[in-house]
Short mmCIF file of C-alpha atoms and ligand atoms in Angstrom, two decimals:
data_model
loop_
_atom_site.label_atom_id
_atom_site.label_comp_id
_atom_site.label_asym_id
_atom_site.label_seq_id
_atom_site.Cartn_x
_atom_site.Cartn_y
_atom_site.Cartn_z
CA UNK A 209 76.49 114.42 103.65
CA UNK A 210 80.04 115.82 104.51
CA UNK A 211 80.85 118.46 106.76
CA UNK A 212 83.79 121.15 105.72
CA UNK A 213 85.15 123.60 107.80
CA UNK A 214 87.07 126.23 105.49
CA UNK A 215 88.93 129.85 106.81
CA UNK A 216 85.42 131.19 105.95
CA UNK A 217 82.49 128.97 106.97
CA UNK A 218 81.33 125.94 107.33
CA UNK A 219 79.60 124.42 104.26
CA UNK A 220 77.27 120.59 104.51
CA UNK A 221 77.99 119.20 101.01
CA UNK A 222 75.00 116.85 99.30
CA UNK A 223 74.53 115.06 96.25
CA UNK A 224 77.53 116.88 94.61
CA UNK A 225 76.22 120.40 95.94
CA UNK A 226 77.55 123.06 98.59
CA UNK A 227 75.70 124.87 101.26
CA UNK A 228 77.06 127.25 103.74
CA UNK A 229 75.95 126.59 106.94
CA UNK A 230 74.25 129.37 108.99
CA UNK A 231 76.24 128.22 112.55
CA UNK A 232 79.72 129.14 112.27
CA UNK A 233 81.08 127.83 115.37
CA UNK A 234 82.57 124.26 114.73
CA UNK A 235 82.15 123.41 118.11
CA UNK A 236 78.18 124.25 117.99
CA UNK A 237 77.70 121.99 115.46
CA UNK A 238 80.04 119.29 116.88
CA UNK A 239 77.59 120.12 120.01
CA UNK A 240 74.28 120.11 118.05
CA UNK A 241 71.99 118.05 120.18
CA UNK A 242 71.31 116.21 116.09
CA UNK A 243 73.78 116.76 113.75
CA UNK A 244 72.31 115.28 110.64
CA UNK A 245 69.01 116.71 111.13
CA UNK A 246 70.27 120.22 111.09
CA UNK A 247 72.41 119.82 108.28
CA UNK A 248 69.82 118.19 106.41
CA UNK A 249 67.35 121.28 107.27
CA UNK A 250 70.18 123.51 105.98
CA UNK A 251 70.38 121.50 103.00
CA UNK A 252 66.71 121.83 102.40
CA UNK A 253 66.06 125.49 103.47
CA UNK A 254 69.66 126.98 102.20
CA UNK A 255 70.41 128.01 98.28
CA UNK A 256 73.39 126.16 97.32
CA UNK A 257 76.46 128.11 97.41
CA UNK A 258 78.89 129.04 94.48
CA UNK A 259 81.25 130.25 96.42
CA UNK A 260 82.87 127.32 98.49
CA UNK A 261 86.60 126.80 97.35
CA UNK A 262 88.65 123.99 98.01
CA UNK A 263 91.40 126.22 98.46
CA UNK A 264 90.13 127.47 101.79
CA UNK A 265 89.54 123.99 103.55
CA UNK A 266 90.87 123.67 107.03
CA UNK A 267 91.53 120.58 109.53
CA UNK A 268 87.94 119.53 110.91
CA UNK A 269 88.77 120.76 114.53
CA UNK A 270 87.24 123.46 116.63
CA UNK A 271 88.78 122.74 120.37
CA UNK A 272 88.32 119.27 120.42
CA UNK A 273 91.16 117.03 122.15
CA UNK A 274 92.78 114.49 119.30
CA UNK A 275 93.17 111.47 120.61
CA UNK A 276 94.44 108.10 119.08
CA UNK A 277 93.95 104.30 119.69
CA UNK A 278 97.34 102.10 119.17
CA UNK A 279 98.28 98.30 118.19
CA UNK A 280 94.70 98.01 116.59
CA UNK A 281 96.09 96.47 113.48
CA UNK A 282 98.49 93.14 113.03
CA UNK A 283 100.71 94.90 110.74
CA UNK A 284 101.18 97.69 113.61
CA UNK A 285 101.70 95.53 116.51
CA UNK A 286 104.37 93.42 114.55
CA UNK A 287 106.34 96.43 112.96
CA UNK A 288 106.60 97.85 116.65
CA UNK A 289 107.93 94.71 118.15
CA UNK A 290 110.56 94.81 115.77
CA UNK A 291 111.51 98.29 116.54
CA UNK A 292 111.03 97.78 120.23
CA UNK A 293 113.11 94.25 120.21
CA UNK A 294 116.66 95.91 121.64
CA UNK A 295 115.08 97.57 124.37
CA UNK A 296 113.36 94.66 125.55
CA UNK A 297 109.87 96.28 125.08
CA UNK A 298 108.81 94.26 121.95
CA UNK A 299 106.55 92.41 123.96
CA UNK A 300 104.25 95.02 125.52
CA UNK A 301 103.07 95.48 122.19
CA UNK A 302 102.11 91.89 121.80
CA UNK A 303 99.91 92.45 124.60
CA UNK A 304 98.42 95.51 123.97
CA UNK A 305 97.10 93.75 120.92
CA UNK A 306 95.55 90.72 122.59
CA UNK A 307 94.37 92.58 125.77
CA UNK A 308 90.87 93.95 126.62
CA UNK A 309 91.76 96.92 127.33
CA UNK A 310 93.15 99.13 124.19
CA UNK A 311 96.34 101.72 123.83
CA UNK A 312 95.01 105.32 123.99
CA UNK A 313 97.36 108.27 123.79
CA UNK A 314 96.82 111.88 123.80
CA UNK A 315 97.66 112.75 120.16
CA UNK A 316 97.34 116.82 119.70
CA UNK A 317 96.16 119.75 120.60
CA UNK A 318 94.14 121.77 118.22
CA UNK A 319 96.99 124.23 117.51
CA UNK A 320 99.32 121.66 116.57
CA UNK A 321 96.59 120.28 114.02
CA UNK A 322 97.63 120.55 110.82
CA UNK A 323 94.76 120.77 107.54
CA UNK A 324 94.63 119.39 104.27
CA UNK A 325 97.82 121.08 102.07
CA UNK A 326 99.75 122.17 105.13
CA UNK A 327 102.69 120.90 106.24
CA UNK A 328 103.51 117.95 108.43
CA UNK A 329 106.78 118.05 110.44
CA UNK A 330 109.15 115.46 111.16
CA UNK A 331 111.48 116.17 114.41
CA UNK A 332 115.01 117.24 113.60
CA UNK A 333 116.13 114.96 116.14
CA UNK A 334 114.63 111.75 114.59
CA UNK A 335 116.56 109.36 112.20
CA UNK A 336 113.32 107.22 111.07
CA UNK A 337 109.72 109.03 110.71
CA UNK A 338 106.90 107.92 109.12
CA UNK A 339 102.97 109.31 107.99
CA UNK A 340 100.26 106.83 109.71
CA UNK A 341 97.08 106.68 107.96
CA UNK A 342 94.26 106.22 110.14
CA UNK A 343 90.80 106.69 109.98
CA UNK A 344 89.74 108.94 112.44
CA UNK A 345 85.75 109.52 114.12
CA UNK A 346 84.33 112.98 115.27
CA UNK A 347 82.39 112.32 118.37
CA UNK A 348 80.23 114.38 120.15
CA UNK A 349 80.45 115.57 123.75
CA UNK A 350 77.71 113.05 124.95
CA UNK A 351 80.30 110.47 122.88
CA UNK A 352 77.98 109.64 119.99
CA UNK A 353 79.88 108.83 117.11
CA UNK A 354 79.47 111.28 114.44
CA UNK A 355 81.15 111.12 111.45
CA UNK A 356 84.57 110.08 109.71
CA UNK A 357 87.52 111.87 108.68
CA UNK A 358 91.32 110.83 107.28
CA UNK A 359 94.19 111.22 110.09
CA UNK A 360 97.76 111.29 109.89
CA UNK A 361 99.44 109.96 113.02
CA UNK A 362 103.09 111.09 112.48
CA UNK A 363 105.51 109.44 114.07
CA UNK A 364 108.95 109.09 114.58
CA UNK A 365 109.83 105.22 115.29
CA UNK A 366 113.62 105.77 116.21
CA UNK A 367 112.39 107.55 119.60
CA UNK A 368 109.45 105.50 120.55
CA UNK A 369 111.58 102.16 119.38
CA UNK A 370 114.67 103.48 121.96
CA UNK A 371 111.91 103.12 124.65
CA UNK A 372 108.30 102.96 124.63
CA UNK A 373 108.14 105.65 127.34
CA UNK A 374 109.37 108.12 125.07
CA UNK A 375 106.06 107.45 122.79
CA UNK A 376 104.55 111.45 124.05
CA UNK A 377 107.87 112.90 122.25
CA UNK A 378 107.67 110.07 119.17
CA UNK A 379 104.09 111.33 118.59
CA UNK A 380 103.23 114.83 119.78
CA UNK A 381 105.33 117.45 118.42
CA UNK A 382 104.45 120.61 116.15
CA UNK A 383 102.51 119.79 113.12
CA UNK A 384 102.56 116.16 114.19
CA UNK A 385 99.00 115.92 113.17
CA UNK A 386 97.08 116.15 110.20
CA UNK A 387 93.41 115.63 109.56
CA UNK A 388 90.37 116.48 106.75
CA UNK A 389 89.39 117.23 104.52
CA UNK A 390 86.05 116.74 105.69
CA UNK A 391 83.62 114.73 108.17
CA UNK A 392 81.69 112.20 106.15
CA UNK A 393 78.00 112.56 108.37
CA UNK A 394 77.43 108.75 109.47
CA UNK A 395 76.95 107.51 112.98
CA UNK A 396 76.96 103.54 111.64
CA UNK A 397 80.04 101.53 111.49
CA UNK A 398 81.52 101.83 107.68
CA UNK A 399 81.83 98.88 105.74
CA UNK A 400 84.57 96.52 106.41
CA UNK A 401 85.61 96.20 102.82
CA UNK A 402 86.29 100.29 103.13
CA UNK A 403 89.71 100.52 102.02
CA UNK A 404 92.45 103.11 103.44
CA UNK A 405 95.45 104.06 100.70
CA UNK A 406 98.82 105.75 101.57
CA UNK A 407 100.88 107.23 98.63
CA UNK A 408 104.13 108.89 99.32
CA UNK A 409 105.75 110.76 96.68
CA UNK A 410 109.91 112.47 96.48
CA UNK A 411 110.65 114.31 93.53
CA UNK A 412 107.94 113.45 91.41
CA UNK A 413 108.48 109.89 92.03
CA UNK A 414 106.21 107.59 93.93
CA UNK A 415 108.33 106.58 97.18
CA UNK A 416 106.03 104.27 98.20
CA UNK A 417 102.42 103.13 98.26
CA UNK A 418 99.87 100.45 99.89
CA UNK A 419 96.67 99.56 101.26
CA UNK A 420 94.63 97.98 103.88
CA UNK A 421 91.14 97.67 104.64
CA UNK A 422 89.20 97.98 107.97
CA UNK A 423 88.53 94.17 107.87
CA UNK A 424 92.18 94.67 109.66
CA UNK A 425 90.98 96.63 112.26
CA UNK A 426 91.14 94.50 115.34
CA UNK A 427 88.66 96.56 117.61
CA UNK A 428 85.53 97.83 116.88
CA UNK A 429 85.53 101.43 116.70
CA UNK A 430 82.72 102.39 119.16
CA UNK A 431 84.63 99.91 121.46
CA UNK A 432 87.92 102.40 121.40
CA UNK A 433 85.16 105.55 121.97
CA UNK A 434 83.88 103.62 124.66
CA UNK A 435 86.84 103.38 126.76
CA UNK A 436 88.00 106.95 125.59
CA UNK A 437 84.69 108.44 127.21
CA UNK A 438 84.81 106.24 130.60
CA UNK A 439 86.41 108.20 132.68
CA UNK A 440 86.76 111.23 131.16
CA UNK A 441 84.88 114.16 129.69
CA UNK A 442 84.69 115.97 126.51
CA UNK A 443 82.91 119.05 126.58
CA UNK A 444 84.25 120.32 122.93
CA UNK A 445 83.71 116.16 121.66
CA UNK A 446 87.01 114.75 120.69
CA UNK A 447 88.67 113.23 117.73
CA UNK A 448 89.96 109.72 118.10
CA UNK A 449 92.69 108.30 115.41
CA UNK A 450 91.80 104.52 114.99
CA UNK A 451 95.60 103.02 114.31
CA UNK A 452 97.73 102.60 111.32
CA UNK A 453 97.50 99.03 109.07
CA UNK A 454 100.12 100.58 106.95
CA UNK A 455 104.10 100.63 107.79
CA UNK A 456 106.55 101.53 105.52
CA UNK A 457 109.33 98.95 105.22
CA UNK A 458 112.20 99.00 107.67
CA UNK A 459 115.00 101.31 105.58
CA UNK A 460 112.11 103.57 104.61
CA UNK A 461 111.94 106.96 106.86
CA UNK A 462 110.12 110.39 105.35
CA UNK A 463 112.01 113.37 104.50
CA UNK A 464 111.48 117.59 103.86
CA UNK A 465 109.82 118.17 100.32
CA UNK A 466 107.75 114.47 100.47
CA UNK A 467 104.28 114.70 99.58
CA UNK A 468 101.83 112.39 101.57
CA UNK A 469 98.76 111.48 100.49
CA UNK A 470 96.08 109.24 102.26
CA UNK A 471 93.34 108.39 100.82
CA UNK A 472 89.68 107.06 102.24
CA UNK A 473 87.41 106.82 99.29
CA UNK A 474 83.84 107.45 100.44
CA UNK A 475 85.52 110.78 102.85
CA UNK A 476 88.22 111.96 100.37
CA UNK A 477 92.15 112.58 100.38
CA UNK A 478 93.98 114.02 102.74
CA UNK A 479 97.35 115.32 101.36
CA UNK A 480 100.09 117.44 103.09
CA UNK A 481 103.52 118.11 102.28
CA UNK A 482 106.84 117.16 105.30
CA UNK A 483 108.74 119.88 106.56
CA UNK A 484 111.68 119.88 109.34
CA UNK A 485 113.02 122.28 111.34
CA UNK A 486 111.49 126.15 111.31
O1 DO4 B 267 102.06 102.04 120.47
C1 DO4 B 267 102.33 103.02 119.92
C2 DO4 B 267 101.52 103.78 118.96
C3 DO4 B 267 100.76 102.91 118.01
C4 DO4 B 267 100.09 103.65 116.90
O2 DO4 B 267 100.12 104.86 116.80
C5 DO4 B 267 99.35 102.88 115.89
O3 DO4 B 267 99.28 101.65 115.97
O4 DO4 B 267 98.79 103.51 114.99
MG1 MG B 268 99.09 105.60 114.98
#
């Protein structure tokens, strides 16, 4: 089952049909004491609806924090040292990697959430951004692991490579933050061999594509909700962002008019357009 949240309602979608969902707070169903079992009595007591439109999605988020989990892939930690090298930081991120205890950053507010067609900003005061495709996990206020949606972690690497303390400004701006199209229902781990695809297209043209699995995900994921949820409370749930596999080379850096596309094939694509300035 998958979860949509559109400018409407919120619709369960099974076996290739829609329903609309009677509760039309997100954050009551993000706070449903079972999830899956009330969805599935929806989808068993509710017609199916010919009225859901695609055109109407929105970003899976009522008020829940978005949070995201860094250094969690090889291809991340060694892209970072690289950009970190000249101010001497390269090496925290070499131990982020190996330690116990993962990276966690406050990603975004719900307002600066952006939803599947919107548009994604880069700063006007970066020289080298980049989209971060991440799989990202709905979890419940009692931190139960509820479903999967795609992420987009955008970043601006000139900032947070000048000095890793300026990582808040790299990564939480306006529209720094995308995330949908959906919540694929599914509190077990998904397979390893699930693969995560980033296409980036300028003019038409395909700027530049690739692909990683979650084989390449160092940590296990209810290991990052685990250490998000110590200490701290959730009343809405949260979102967490799992950490990008996928960099762009070195000379590559986004720019106004791109089109970014990430897909995660048993959730669906998430696909925005970049924007800068107002
Ligand atoms: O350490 C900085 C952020 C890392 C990150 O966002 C990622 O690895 O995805
Ligand atoms: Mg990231």
């Amino acid at each position: 089952m998958k979860l949509y949240r559109t400018s409407s309602r919120n619709y369960v979608e099974d076996s290739g049909r829609y329903y609309q969902v009677p509760e039309s707070s997100w954050d009551a169903l993000v706070g449903q004491e079972d999830l899956q079992a009330y969805l599935r009595s929806v989808v068993q007591s509710v017609k199916s609806a010919t009225n859901f439109s695609s055109t109407q999605i929105e970003a899976p988020i009522g008020s829940q924090e978005v949070w995201a989990a860094g250094v969690t892939y090889y291809r991340s930690r060694s892209a970072r040292m690289a950009e970190a090298k000249d101010a001497g930081a390269g090496d925290f991120y070499d131990r982020v990697y190996t330690a116990k205890r993962p990276e966690l950053f406050f990603k975004a507010a719900p307002s600066r959430v952006i939803g599947p067609g919107g548009s994604v900003r880069i700063r006007c005061d970066a020289k080298w951004s980049v989209p971060e495709p991440e799989l990202t996990v709905l979890i419940n206020p009692r931190g139960r692991i509820l479903g999967y949606t795609v992420g987009n972690d955008m970043s601006s690497r000139d900032i947070e490579g000048e000095n890793p303390l300026y990582l808040p400004q790299a990564k939480v701006y306006d529209g720094s933050c995308a995330l949908g199209p959906c919540v694929l229902l599914d509190s077990e781990p998904l397979p390893v061999t699930t693969t995560i695809r980033l296409e980036i297209e300028r003019s038409g043209a395909k700027a530049f594509s690739n692909s990683t699995t979650l084989a390449e995900l160092k940590r296990p994921i209810p290991e990052l909700v685990e250490y998000l949820f110590r200490e701290t409370s959730f009343p809405a749930g949260a979102l967490l962002m799992t950490g990008t596999g996928i960099v762009p080379p070195d000379d590559f850096t986004l720019a106004a008019g791109d089109r970014v596309r990430i897909t995660i094939d048993p959730i669906g694509t998430l696909e925005n357009v970049v924007a800068q300035g107002r």
